[in-house]
XYZ file of C-alpha atoms in Angstrom:
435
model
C -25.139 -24.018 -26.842
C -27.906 -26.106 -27.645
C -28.792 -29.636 -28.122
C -30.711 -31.783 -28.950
C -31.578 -36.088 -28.610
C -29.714 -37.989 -31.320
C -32.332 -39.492 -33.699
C -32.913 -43.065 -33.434
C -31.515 -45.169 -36.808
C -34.427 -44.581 -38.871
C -34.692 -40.833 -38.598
C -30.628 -40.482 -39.246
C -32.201 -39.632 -42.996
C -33.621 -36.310 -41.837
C -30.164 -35.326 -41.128
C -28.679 -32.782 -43.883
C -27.175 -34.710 -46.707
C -24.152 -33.162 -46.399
C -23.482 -33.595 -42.589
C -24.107 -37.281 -43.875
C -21.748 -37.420 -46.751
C -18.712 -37.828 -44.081
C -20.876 -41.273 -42.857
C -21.882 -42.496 -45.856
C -20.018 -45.737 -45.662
C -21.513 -46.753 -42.045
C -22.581 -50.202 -43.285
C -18.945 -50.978 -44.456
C -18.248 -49.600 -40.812
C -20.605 -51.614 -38.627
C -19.014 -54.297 -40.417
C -15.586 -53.297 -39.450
C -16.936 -52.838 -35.632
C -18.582 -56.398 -35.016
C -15.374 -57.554 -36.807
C -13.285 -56.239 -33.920
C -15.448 -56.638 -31.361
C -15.195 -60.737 -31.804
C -11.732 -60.144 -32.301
C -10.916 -58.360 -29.247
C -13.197 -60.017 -26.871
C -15.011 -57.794 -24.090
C -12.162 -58.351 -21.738
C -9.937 -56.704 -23.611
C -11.713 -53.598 -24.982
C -10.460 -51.331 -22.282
C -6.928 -49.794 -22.100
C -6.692 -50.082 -18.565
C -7.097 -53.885 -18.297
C -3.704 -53.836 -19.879
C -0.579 -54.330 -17.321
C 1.858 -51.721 -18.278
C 4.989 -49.618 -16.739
C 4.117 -46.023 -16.262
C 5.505 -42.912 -15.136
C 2.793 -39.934 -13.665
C 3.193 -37.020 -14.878
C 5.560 -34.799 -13.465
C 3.612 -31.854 -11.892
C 2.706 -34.419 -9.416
C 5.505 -36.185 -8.004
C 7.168 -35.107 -4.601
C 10.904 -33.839 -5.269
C 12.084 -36.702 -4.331
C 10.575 -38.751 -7.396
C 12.382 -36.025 -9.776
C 15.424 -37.472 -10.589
C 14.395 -40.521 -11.391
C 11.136 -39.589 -13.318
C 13.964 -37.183 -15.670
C 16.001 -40.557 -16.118
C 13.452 -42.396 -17.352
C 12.330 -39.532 -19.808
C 16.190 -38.923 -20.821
C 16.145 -42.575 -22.280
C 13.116 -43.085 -24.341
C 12.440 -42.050 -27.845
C 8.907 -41.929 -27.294
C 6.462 -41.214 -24.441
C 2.610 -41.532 -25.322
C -0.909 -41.301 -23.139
C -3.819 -42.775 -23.780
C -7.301 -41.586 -23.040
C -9.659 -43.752 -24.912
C -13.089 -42.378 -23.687
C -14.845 -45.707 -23.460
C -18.157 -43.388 -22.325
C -17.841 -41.089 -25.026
C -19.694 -43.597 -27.679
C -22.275 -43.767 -30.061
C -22.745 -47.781 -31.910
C -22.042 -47.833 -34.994
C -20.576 -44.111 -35.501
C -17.269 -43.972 -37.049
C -15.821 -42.066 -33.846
C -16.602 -44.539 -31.228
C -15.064 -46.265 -28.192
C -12.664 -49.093 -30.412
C -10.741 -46.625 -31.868
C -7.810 -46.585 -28.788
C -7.945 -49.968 -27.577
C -7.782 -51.098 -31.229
C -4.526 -49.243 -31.493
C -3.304 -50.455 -27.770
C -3.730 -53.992 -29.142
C -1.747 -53.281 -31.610
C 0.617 -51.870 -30.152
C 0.945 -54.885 -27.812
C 1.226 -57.208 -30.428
C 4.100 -55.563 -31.786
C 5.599 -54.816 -28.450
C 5.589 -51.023 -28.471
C 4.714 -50.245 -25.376
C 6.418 -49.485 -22.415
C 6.637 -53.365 -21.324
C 9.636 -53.407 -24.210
C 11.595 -51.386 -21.957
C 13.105 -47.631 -21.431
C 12.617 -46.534 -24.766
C 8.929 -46.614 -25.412
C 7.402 -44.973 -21.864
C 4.125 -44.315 -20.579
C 3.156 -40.852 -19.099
C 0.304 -41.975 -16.683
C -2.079 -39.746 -13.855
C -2.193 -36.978 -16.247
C -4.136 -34.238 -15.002
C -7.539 -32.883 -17.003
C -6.937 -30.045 -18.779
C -8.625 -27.528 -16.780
C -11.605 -25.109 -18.150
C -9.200 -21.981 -18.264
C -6.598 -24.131 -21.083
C -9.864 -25.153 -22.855
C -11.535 -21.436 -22.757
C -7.400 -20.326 -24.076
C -9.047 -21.617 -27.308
C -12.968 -22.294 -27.269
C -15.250 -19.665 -25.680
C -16.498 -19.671 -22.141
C -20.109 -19.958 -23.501
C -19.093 -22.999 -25.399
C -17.460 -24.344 -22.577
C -20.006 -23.828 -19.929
C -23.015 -24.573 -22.437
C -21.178 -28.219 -22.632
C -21.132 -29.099 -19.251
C -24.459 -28.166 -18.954
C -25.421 -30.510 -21.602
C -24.129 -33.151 -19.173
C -27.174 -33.633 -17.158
C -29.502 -33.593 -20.244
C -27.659 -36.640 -22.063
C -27.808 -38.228 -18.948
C -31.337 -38.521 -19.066
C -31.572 -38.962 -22.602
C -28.790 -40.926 -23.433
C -26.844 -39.717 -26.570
C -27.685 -36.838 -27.925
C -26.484 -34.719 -31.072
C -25.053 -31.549 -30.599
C -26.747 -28.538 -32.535
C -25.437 -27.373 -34.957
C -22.292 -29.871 -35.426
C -23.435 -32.505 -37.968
C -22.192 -35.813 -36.955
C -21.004 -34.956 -33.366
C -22.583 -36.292 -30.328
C -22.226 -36.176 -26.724
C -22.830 -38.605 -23.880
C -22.913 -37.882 -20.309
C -18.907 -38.417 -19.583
C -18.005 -36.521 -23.328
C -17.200 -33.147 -21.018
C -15.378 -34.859 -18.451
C -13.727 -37.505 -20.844
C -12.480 -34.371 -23.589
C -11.155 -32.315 -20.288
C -8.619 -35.886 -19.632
C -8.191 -36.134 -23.486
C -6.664 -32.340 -23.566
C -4.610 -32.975 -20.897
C -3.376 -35.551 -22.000
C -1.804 -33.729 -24.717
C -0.939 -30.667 -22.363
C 1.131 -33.600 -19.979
C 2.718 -34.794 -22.793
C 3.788 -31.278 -24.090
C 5.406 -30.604 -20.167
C 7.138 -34.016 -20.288
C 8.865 -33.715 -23.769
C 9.823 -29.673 -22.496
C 11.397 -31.358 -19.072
C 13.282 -33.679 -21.191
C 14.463 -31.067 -23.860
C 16.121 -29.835 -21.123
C 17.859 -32.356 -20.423
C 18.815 -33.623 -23.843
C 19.364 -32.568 -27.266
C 17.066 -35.856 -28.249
C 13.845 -35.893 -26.260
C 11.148 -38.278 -26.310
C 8.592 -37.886 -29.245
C 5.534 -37.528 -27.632
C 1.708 -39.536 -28.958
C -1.373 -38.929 -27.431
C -3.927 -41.490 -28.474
C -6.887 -39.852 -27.135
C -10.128 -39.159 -28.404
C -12.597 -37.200 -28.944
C -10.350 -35.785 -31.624
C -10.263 -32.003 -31.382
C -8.799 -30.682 -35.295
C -12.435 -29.860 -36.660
C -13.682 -27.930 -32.991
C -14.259 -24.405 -34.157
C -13.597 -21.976 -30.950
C -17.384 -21.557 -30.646
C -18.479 -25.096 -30.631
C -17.960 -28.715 -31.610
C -18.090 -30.117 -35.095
C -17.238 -32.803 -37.461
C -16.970 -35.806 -34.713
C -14.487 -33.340 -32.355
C -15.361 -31.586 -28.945
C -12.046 -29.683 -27.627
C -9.077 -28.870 -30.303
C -6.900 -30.477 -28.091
C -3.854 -29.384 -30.326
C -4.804 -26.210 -30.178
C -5.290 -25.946 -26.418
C -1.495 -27.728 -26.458
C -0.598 -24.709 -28.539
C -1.227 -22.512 -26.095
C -0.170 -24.397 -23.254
C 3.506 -24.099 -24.523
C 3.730 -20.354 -24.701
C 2.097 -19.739 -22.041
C 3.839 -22.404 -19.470
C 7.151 -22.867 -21.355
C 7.665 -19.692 -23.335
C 7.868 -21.760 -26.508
C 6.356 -18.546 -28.797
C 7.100 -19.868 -32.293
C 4.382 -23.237 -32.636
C 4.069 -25.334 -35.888
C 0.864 -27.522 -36.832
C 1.242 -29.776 -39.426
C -2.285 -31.398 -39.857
C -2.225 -34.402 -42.154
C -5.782 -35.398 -41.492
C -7.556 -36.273 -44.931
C -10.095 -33.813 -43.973
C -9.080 -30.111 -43.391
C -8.788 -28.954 -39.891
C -10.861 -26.177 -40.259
C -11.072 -25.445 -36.314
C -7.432 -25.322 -35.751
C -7.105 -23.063 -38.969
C -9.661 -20.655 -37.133
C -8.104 -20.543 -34.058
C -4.837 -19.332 -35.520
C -5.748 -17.733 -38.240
C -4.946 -14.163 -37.209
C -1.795 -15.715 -35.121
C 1.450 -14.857 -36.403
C 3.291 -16.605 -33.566
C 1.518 -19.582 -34.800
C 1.693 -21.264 -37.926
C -1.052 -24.014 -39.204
C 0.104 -26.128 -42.264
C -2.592 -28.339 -43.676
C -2.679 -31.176 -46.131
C -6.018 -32.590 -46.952
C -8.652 -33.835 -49.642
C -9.800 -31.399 -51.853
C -13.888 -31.294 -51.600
C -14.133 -32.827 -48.773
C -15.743 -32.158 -45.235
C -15.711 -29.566 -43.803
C -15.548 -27.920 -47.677
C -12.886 -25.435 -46.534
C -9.340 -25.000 -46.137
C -8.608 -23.620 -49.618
C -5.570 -22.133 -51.326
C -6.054 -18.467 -50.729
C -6.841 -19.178 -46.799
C -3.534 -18.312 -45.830
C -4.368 -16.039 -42.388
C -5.547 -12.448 -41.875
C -3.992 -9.270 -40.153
C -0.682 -9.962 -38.393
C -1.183 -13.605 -39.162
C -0.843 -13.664 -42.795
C 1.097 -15.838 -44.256
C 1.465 -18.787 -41.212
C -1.580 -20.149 -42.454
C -0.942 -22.804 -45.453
C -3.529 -25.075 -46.649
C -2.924 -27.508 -49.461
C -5.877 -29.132 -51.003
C -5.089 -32.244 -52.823
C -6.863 -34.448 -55.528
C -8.275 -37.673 -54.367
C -6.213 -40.405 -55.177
C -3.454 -38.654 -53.849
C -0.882 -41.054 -52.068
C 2.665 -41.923 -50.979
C 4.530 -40.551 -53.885
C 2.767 -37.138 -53.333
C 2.787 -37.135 -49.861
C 6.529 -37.490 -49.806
C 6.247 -34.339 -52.550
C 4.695 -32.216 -50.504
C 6.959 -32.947 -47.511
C 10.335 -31.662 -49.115
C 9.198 -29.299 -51.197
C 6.079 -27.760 -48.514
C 6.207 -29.007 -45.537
C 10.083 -28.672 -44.731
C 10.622 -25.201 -46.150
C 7.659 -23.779 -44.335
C 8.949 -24.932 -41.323
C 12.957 -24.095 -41.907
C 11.447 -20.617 -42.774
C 9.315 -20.723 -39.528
C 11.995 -21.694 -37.209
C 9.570 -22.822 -34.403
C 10.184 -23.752 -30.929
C 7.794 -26.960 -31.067
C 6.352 -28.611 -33.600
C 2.632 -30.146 -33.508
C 1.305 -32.447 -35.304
C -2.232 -33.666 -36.277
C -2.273 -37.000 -37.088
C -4.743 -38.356 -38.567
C -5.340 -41.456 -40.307
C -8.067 -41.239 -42.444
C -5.708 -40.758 -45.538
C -5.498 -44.499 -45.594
C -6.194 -46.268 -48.680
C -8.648 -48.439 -46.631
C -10.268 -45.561 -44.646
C -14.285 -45.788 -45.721
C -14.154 -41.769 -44.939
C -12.284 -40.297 -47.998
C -10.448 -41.515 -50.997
C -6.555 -40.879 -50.854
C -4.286 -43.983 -51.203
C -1.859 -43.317 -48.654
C -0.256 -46.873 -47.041
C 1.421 -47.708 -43.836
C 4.812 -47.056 -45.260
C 3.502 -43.160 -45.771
C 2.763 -42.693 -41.990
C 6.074 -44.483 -41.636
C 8.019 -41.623 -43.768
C 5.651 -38.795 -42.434
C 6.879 -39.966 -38.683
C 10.462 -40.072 -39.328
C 10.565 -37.095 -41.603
C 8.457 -34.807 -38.871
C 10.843 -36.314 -36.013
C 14.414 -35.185 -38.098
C 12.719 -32.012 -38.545
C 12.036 -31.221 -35.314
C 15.574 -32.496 -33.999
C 17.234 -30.008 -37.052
C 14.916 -26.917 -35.940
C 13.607 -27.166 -32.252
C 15.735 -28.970 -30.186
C 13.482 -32.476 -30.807
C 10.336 -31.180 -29.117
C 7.663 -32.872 -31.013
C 3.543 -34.055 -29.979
C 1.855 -35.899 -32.390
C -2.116 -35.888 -31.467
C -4.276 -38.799 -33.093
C -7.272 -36.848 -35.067
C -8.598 -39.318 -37.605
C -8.639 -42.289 -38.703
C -11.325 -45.113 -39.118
C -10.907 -48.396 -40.472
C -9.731 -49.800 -37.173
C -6.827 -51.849 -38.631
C -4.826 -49.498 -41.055
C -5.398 -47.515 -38.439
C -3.384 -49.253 -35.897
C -1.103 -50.679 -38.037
C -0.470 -46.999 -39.286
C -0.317 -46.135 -35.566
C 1.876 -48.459 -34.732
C 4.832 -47.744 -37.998
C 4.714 -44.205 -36.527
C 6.011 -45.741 -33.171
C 8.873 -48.060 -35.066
C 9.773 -44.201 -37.058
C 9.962 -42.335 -33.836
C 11.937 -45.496 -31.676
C 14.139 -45.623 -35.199
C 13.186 -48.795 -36.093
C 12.597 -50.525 -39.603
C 9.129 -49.907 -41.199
C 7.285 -53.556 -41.558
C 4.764 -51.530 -43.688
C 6.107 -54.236 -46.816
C 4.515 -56.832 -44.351
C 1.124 -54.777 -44.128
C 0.595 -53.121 -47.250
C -1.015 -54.358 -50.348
C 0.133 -52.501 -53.316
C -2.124 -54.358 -55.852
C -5.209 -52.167 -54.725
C -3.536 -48.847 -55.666
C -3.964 -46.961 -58.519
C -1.809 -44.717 -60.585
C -1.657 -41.488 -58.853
C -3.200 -37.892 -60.467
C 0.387 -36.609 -60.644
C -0.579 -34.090 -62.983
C -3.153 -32.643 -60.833
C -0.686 -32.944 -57.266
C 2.185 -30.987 -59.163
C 0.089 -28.696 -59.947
C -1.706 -28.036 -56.578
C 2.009 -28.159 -54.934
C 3.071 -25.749 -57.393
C 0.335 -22.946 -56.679
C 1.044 -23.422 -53.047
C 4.727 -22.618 -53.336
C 3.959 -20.018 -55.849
C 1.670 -18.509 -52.807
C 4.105 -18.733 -49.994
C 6.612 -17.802 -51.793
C 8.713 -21.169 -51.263
């Protein structure tokens, strides 16, 4: 893999247009950024300054700590991790080093973290994922050629890595993506442990970063290093036997590496809802898997200016009898939040209150189909407050709490819907898959 220095400001131009096209609202951005930064203060722009009870994950307590480590996981509703990558930052790039603490604020604010008590828990002293779960998805050359790349944006600072548009790398991105996948693989053991236990596990959340949904298995792309769903995907058939995996991705951009991963997997199956025409430019109706994986491959292309009403569409008549059909053993799910109505990246008008219903749909689902084992992994999302605030309504779904999106959203900056247009895409896609 090669790479090279990532131009200085003025020489961004250069860059292809349409690598560019996903950035073109930076100024709105850096706005956005110095916005929060004043907000938050420096002393607060790190998870870890935050007091918080925490559990450690369980591969490394001593027997003894068992018991009460499966207590605490048989009482929450949801368990999350955070791995915010403060080194893993570019200023002024969409992707950068706000994005988690922004959320953890949040999340604070509305007390939904584990200070609230035993329903909202914290898995903590997660292990990296190691190279062999990366290389389960991504190839060794891809791996290795990373962590080369180490030493050279040391010296150099950030640099851009061939080939991959927008992405960059600093000197922690290898070691910082290896804690980011774990994260997700700790939380995947954790809600298995507790399945065990209970017919109503914990909903897992990993708010980590760098996202992982557009990381094709030969390299990075589109602001994402490792798929860390993907590697989770693997993770739970190969530790827990859990054959049958379902990835709903409802990113506003297609996730075109997770597709590719999978895409000859029948054990596997990859649902996507996204813009049509936007980046990456793939992810189209008739990409529905190859060889033994056809047909657990479904992407849905949407019109922009699609929003709640369609979203909420798609879930009963797609997105539930995909999965009934399915019958999966875990469920997966990409969340991103770039759908917003406020998100400068893409042009749906999706609102708090559609995360909301996406959450608690997603959770009954998984409790009707796979014995409530369910990881929700944060892709997207970039106007730092929908984003938390979207963040956060997924928490009060999964605890069972009220939505407060009618405290948050705005509905006089929506417009009317393409309904024409989003029957007719839902339509072709059942007419496909035959649901």
């Amino acid at each position: 893999m090669e790479v090279q220095a990532f131009p200085t400001p003025g020489s961004m131009l250069s860059l292809s247009r349409n690598h560019f096209c996903y950035l073109k609202k930076f100024n709105w951005f850096c706005l956005n950024l110095r916005s929060l930064q004043m907000h938050m203060g420096s002393e607060n722009r790190h998870p870890t300054s935050i007091k918080r009870t925490s559990v450690a994950c369980s591969s490394d307590l001593q027997w003894s700590q068992q018991a009460s480590f499966n207590s605490q996981l048989n009482d929450a509703k949801v368990i999350y991790c955070v791995a915010p990558a403060m080194g893993h930052n570019q200023d002024s790039h969409p992707e950068c080093h706000l994005r988690v603490p922004a959320i953890m604020n949040t999340l604070q604010e509305m007390n939904l973290t584990s200070k609230r008590g035993t329903d909202v828990l914290e898995l903590q002293n997660f292990k990296p994922a190691t190279l062999d779960d990366i290389a389960s998805v991504h190839t060794r050359a891809y791996v290795t050629g990373l962590e080369k790349a180490m030493g050279r944006a040391s010296d150099e600072g950030v640099i851009l890595i061939e080939g991959s548009g927008p992405t960059y790398a600093t000197a922690t991105t290898f070691s910082e993506s290896l804690i980011a996948a774990g994260g997700g693989i700790g939380l995947v053991d954790s809600v298995v442990a507790a399945s065990k236990n209970s017919g109503s596990p914990p909903v897992g959340f990993a708010l980590i970063r760098p996202p992982g949904h557009h990381a094709i298995p030969k390299g990075p792309m589109g602001f994402c290093v490792f798929g860390n769903v993907a590697v989770a995907a693997r993770h739970a058939q190969r530790k827990h036997g859990l054959k049958r995996v379902f990835i709903i991705d409802f990113d506003v951009h297609h996730g075109n590496g997770t597709n590719d991963a999978f895409y000859d997997d029948p054990d596997i199956f990859f649902l996507s809802t996204h813009q049509d025409g936007s980046y990456p430019w793939t992810g189209k109706f008739d990409e529905v898997g190859a060889g033994n994986g056809e047909g657990t491959t479904l992407n849905l292309p949407l019109p922009g200016g699609s929003g709640d009403a369609a979203m909420r569409s798609v879930f009963d008549s797609v997105i539930v009898p995909c999965a009934q059909n399915f019958k999966p053993d875990i469920i997966l799910v990409s969340a991103g939040y770039d759908g917003h109505v406020l998100d400068p990246l893409a042009s749906f008008q999706f609102t708090t209150a559609t995360y909301y219903a996406l959450a608690a749909g997603i959770k009954q689902l998984a409790k009707e189909l796979c014995g409530g084992r369910c990881v929700f992994f944060l892709e997207g999302g970039y106007n730092l407050k929908s984003l938390s605030y979207s963040v956060a309504d997924t928490f009060h779904a999964l605890i069972g709490e009220p939505s407060i999106a009618h405290k948050l959203d705005d509905p006089a900056i929506l417009y009317e819907e393409p309904s024409a247009k989003i029957k007719q895409a839902i339509q072709r896609v059942k007419s496909i898959h035959s649901l």
